[in-house]
CSV table of C-alpha atoms in Angstrom, one decimal:
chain,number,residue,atom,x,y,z
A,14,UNK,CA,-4.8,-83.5,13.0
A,15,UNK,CA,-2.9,-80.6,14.1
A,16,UNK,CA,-3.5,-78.2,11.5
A,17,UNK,CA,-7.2,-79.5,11.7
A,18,UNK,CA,-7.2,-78.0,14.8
A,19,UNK,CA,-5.9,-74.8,14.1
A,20,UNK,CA,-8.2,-74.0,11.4
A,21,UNK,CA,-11.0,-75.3,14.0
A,22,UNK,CA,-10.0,-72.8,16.4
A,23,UNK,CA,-9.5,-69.6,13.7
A,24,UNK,CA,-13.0,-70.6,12.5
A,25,UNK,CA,-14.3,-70.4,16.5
A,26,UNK,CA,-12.4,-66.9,16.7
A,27,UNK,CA,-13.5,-65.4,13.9
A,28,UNK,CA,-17.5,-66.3,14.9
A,29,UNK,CA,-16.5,-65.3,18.4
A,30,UNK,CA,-15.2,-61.7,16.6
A,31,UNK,CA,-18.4,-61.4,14.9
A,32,UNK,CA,-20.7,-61.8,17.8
A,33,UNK,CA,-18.9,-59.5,19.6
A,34,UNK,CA,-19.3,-57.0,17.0
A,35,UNK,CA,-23.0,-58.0,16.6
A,36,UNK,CA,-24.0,-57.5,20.3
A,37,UNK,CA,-21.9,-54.1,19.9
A,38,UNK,CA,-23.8,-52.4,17.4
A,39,UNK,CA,-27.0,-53.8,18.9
A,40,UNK,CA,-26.1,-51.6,22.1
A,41,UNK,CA,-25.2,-48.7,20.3
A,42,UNK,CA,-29.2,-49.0,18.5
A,43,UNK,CA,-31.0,-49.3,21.7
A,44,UNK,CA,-28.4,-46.6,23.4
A,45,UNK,CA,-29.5,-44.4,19.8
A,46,UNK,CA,-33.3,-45.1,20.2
A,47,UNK,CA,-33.3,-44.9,24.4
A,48,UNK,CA,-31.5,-41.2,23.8
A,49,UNK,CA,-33.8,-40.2,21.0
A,50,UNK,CA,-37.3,-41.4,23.3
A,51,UNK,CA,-35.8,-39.5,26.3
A,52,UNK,CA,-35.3,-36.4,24.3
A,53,UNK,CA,-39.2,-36.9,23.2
A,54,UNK,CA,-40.5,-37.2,27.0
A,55,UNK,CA,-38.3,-34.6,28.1
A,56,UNK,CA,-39.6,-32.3,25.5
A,57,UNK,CA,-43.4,-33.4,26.0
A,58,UNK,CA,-42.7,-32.1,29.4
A,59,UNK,CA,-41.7,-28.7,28.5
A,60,UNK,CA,-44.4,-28.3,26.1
A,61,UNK,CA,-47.3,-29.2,28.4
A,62,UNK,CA,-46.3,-26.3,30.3
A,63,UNK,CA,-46.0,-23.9,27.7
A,64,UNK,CA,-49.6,-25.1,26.7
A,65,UNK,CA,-50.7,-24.4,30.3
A,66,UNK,CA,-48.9,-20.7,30.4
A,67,UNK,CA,-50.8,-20.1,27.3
A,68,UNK,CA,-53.9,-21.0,28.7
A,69,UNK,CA,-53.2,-19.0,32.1
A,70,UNK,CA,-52.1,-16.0,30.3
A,71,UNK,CA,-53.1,-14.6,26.6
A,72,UNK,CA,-50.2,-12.5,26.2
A,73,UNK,CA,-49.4,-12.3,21.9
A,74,UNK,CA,-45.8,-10.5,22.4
A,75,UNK,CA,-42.6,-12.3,21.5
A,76,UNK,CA,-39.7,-10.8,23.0
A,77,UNK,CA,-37.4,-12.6,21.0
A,78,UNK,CA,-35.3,-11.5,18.4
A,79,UNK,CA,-37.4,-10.9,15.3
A,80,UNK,CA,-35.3,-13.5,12.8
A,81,UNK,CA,-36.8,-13.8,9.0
A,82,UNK,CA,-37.7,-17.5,9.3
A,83,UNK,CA,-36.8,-20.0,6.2
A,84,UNK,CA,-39.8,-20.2,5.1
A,85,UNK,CA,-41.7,-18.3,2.1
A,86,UNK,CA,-44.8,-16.2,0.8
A,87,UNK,CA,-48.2,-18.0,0.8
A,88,UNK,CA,-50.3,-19.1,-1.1
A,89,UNK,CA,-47.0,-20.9,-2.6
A,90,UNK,CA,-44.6,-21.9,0.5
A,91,UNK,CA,-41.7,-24.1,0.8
A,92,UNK,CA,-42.4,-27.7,2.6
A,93,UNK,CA,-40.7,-28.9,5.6
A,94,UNK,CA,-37.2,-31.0,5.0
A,95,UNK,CA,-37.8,-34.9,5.0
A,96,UNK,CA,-37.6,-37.9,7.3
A,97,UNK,CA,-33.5,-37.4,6.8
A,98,UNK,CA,-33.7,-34.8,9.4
A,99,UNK,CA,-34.6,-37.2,12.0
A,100,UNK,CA,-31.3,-36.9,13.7
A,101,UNK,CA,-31.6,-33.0,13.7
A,102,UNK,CA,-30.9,-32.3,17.3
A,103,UNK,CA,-31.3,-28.4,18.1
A,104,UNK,CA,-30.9,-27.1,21.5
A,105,UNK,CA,-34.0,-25.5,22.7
A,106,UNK,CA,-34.3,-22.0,23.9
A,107,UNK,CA,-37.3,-20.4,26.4
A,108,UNK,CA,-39.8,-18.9,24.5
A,109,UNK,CA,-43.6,-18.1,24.8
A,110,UNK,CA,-46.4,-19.3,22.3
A,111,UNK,CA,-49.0,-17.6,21.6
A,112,UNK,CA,-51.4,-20.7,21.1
A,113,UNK,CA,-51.5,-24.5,19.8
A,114,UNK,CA,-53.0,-26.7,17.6
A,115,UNK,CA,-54.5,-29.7,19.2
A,116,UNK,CA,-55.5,-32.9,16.5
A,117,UNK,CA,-57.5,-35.7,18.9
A,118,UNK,CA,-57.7,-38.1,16.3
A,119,UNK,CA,-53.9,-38.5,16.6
A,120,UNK,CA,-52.7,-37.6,20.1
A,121,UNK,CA,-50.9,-34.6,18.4
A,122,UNK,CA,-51.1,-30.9,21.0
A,123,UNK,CA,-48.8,-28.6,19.8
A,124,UNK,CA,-48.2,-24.9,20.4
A,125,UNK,CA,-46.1,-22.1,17.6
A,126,UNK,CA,-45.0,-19.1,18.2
A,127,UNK,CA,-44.8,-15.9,16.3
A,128,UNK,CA,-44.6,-15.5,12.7
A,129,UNK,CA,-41.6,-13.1,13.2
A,130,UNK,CA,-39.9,-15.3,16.0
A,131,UNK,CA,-36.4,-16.7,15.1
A,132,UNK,CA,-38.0,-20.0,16.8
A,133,UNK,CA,-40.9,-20.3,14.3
A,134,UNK,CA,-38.9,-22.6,12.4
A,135,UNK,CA,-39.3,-26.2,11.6
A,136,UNK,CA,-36.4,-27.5,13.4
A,137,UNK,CA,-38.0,-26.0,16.4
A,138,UNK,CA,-41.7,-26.1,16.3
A,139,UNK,CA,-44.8,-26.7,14.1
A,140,UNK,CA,-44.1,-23.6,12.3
A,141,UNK,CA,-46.5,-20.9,10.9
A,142,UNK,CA,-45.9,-20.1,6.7
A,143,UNK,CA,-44.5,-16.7,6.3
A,144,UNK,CA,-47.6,-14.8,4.8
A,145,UNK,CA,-50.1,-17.0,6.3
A,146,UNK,CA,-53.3,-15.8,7.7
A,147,UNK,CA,-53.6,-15.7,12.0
A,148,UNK,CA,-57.0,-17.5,12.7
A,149,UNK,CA,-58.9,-14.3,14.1
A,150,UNK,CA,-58.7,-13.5,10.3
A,151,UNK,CA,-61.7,-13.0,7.9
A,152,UNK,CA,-61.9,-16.1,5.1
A,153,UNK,CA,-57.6,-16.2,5.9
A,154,UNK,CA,-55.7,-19.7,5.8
A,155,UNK,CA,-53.7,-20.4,8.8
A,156,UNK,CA,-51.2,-22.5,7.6
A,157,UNK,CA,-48.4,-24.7,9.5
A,158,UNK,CA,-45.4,-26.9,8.7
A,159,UNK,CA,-43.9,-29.4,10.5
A,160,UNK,CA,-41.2,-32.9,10.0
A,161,UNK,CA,-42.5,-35.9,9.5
A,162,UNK,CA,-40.7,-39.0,10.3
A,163,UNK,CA,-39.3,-41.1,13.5
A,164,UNK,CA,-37.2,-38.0,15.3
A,165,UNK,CA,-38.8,-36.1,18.4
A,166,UNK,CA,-39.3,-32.9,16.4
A,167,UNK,CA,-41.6,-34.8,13.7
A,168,UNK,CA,-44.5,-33.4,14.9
A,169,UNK,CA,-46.4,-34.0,12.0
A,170,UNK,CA,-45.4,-38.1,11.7
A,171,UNK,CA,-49.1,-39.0,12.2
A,172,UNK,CA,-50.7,-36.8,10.2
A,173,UNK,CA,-50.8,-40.1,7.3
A,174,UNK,CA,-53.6,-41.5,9.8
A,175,UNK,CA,-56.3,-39.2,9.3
A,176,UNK,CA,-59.8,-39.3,7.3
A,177,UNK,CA,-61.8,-37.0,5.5
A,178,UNK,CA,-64.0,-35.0,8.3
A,179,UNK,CA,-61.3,-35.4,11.2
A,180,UNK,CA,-61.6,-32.4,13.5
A,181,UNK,CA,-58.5,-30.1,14.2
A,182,UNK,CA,-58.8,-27.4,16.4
A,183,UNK,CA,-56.9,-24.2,17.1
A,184,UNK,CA,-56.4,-21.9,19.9
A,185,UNK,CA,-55.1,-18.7,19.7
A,186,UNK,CA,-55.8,-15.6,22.1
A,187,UNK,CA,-57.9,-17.3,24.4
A,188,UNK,CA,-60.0,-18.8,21.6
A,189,UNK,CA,-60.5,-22.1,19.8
A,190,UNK,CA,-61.0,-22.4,16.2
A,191,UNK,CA,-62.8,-25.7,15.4
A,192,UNK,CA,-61.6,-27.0,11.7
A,193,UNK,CA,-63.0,-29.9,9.7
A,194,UNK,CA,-60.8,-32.1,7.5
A,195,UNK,CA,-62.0,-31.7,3.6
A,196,UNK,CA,-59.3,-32.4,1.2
A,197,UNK,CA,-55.8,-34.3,1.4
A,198,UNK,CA,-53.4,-33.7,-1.9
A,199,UNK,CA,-50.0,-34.9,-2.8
A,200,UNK,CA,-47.7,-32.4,-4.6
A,201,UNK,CA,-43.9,-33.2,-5.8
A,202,UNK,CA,-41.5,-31.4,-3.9
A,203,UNK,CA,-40.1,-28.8,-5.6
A,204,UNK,CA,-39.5,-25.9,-3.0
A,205,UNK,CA,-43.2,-24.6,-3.1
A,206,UNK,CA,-46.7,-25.9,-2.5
A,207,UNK,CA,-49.3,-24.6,-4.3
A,208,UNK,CA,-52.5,-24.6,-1.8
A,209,UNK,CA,-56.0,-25.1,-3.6
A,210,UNK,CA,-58.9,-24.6,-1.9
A,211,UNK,CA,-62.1,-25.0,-2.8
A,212,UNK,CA,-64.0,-22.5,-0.6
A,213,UNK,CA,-62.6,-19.2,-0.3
A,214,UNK,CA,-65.8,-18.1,2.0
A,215,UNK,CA,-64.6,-19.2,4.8
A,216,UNK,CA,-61.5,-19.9,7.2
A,217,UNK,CA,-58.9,-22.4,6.7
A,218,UNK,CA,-56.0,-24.5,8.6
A,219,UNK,CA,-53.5,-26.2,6.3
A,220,UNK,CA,-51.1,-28.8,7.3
A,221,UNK,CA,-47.7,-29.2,5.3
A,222,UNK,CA,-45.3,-31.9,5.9
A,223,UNK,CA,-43.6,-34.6,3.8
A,224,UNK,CA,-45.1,-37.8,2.5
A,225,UNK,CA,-44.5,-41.2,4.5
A,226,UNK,CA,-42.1,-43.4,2.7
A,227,UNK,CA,-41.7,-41.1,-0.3
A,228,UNK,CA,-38.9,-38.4,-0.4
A,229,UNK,CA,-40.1,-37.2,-3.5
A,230,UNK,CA,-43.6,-35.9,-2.6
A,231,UNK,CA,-45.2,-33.5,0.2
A,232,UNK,CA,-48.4,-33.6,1.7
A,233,UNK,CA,-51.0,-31.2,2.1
A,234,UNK,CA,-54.0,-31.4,4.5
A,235,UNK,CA,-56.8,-28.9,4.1
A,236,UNK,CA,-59.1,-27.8,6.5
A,237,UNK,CA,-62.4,-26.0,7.0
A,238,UNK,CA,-64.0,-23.9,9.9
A,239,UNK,CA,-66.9,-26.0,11.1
C-alpha cells in the first residue's frame, strides 16, 4: 500500500510539473502576441501622421543619408524576404515620405519614402524597386515591395485577398494616381522577378511580396492606370 502511494503521489507531481509548464509557455504566447499587436498600433499611429504631413505639405526632399537600398535594377528586382522575418523588430527613425499607397479593398494606407533614402527598405517601409518609375512618369511602372506574413512590418499580408479589377491608388506630390488591378502571377523565388506586362502604353503600379503559405514562390500584382 505504501509504495502504492508513492508512485500515486510521483504521478500527481509530475502532472502538477507539466501544467505548470503548460500555463507558462501559454503566458509567454499571449505576452509574444500582446507585444507584437502593440508594436502594430503604436506604429499605425505614427504613420497616420506622416500621411497627414504629407497631405499638409508636398515637400519631395529627403534629408537623410542617401544609403544604396538592398534592392536591385528593374524590370528584374529582388522580392521581399518571407513570412520568417516576422520577428524582425527594427527600431524606427523620423523620416518624411513623399506620398502613400492607399488599397480600400483591404484596409492597407501606406506611405515610402525616397528611392535613395537608407529607410526605403523593406524592413522599414513598403519600399520603392531600385530603378523603378516615380508615378508622374510617362508609360513608367512604379513598383513597391513589401513582407508578407503575421509581423507588424508585413504590410503586404493582405494583398492574397484581392480580385482582378480591385482599385489601388497612389499619391504622390499632391496627386493621386488611380490604378486598376489586371493581372496576378506567381514566380519561384530566385532573387529576381521578372515583371510582364501586357500594355506598355500606359502607367503601371506593381506589388511584390511573398506568396501565403509557400516559401518557395513570390507574388506579383499588376496594375493599370484607370
Amino acid at each position: 500500500m505504501q509504495v502504492l502511494d508513492k508512485r500515486k503521489k510521483t504521478k500527481n507531481t509530475k502532472k502538477s510539473q507539466l501544467v505548470l509548464i503548460g500555463s507558462f509557455l501559454v503566458f509567454i504566447g499571449v505576452v509574444c502576441l500582446s507585444w507584437n499587436h502593440l508594436k502594430y498600433l503604436r506604429e499605425q499611429v505614427f504613420e497616420s501622421v506622416r500621411i497627414r504631413l504629407i497631405d499638409d505639405s508636398f515637400d519631395t526632399s529627403d534629408k537623410e543619408e542617401v544609403v544604396t537600398p538592398n534592392v536591385e535594377n528593374i524590370e528584374s528586382t529582388p522580392s521581399g524576404d518571407n513570412s520568417s522575418s516576422s520577428n524582425v523588430d527594427v527600431p524606427k527613425k523620423n523620416y518624411n515620405y513623399i506620398g502613400y499607397l492607399e488599397i480600400p479593398r483591404i484596409g492597407l494606407k501606406r506611405g515610402f519614402v525616397d528611392m535613395n533614402s537608407k529607410y526605403n527598405n523593406v524592413d522599414y517601409n513598403v519600399a520603392i524597386a531600385q530603378g523603378s518609375n516615380y508615378p508622374d512618369v510617362s508609360n513608367g511602372n512604379f513598383i513597391l515591395m513589401a513582407h508578407s506574413g503575421d509581423a507588424y512590418i508585413s504590410y503586404f499580408a493582405y494583398l492574397y485577398r484581392l480580385k482582378l479589377g480591385n482599385i489601388a491608388k497612389v499619391t504622390y506630390k499632391g496627386k493621386e494616381y488611380k490604378y486598376k488591378l489586371v493581372k496576378v502571377e506567381e514566380q519561384p523565388k530566385t532573387g529576381v522577378v521578372a515583371i510582364h506586362r501586357d500594355n506598355y502604353n500606359t502607367k503601371a503600379l506593381t506589388l511584390i511580396t511573398c506568396t501565403k503559405d509557400n516559401d518557395t514562390t513570390q507574388s506579383i500584382y499588376i496594375f493599370e492606370l484607370v
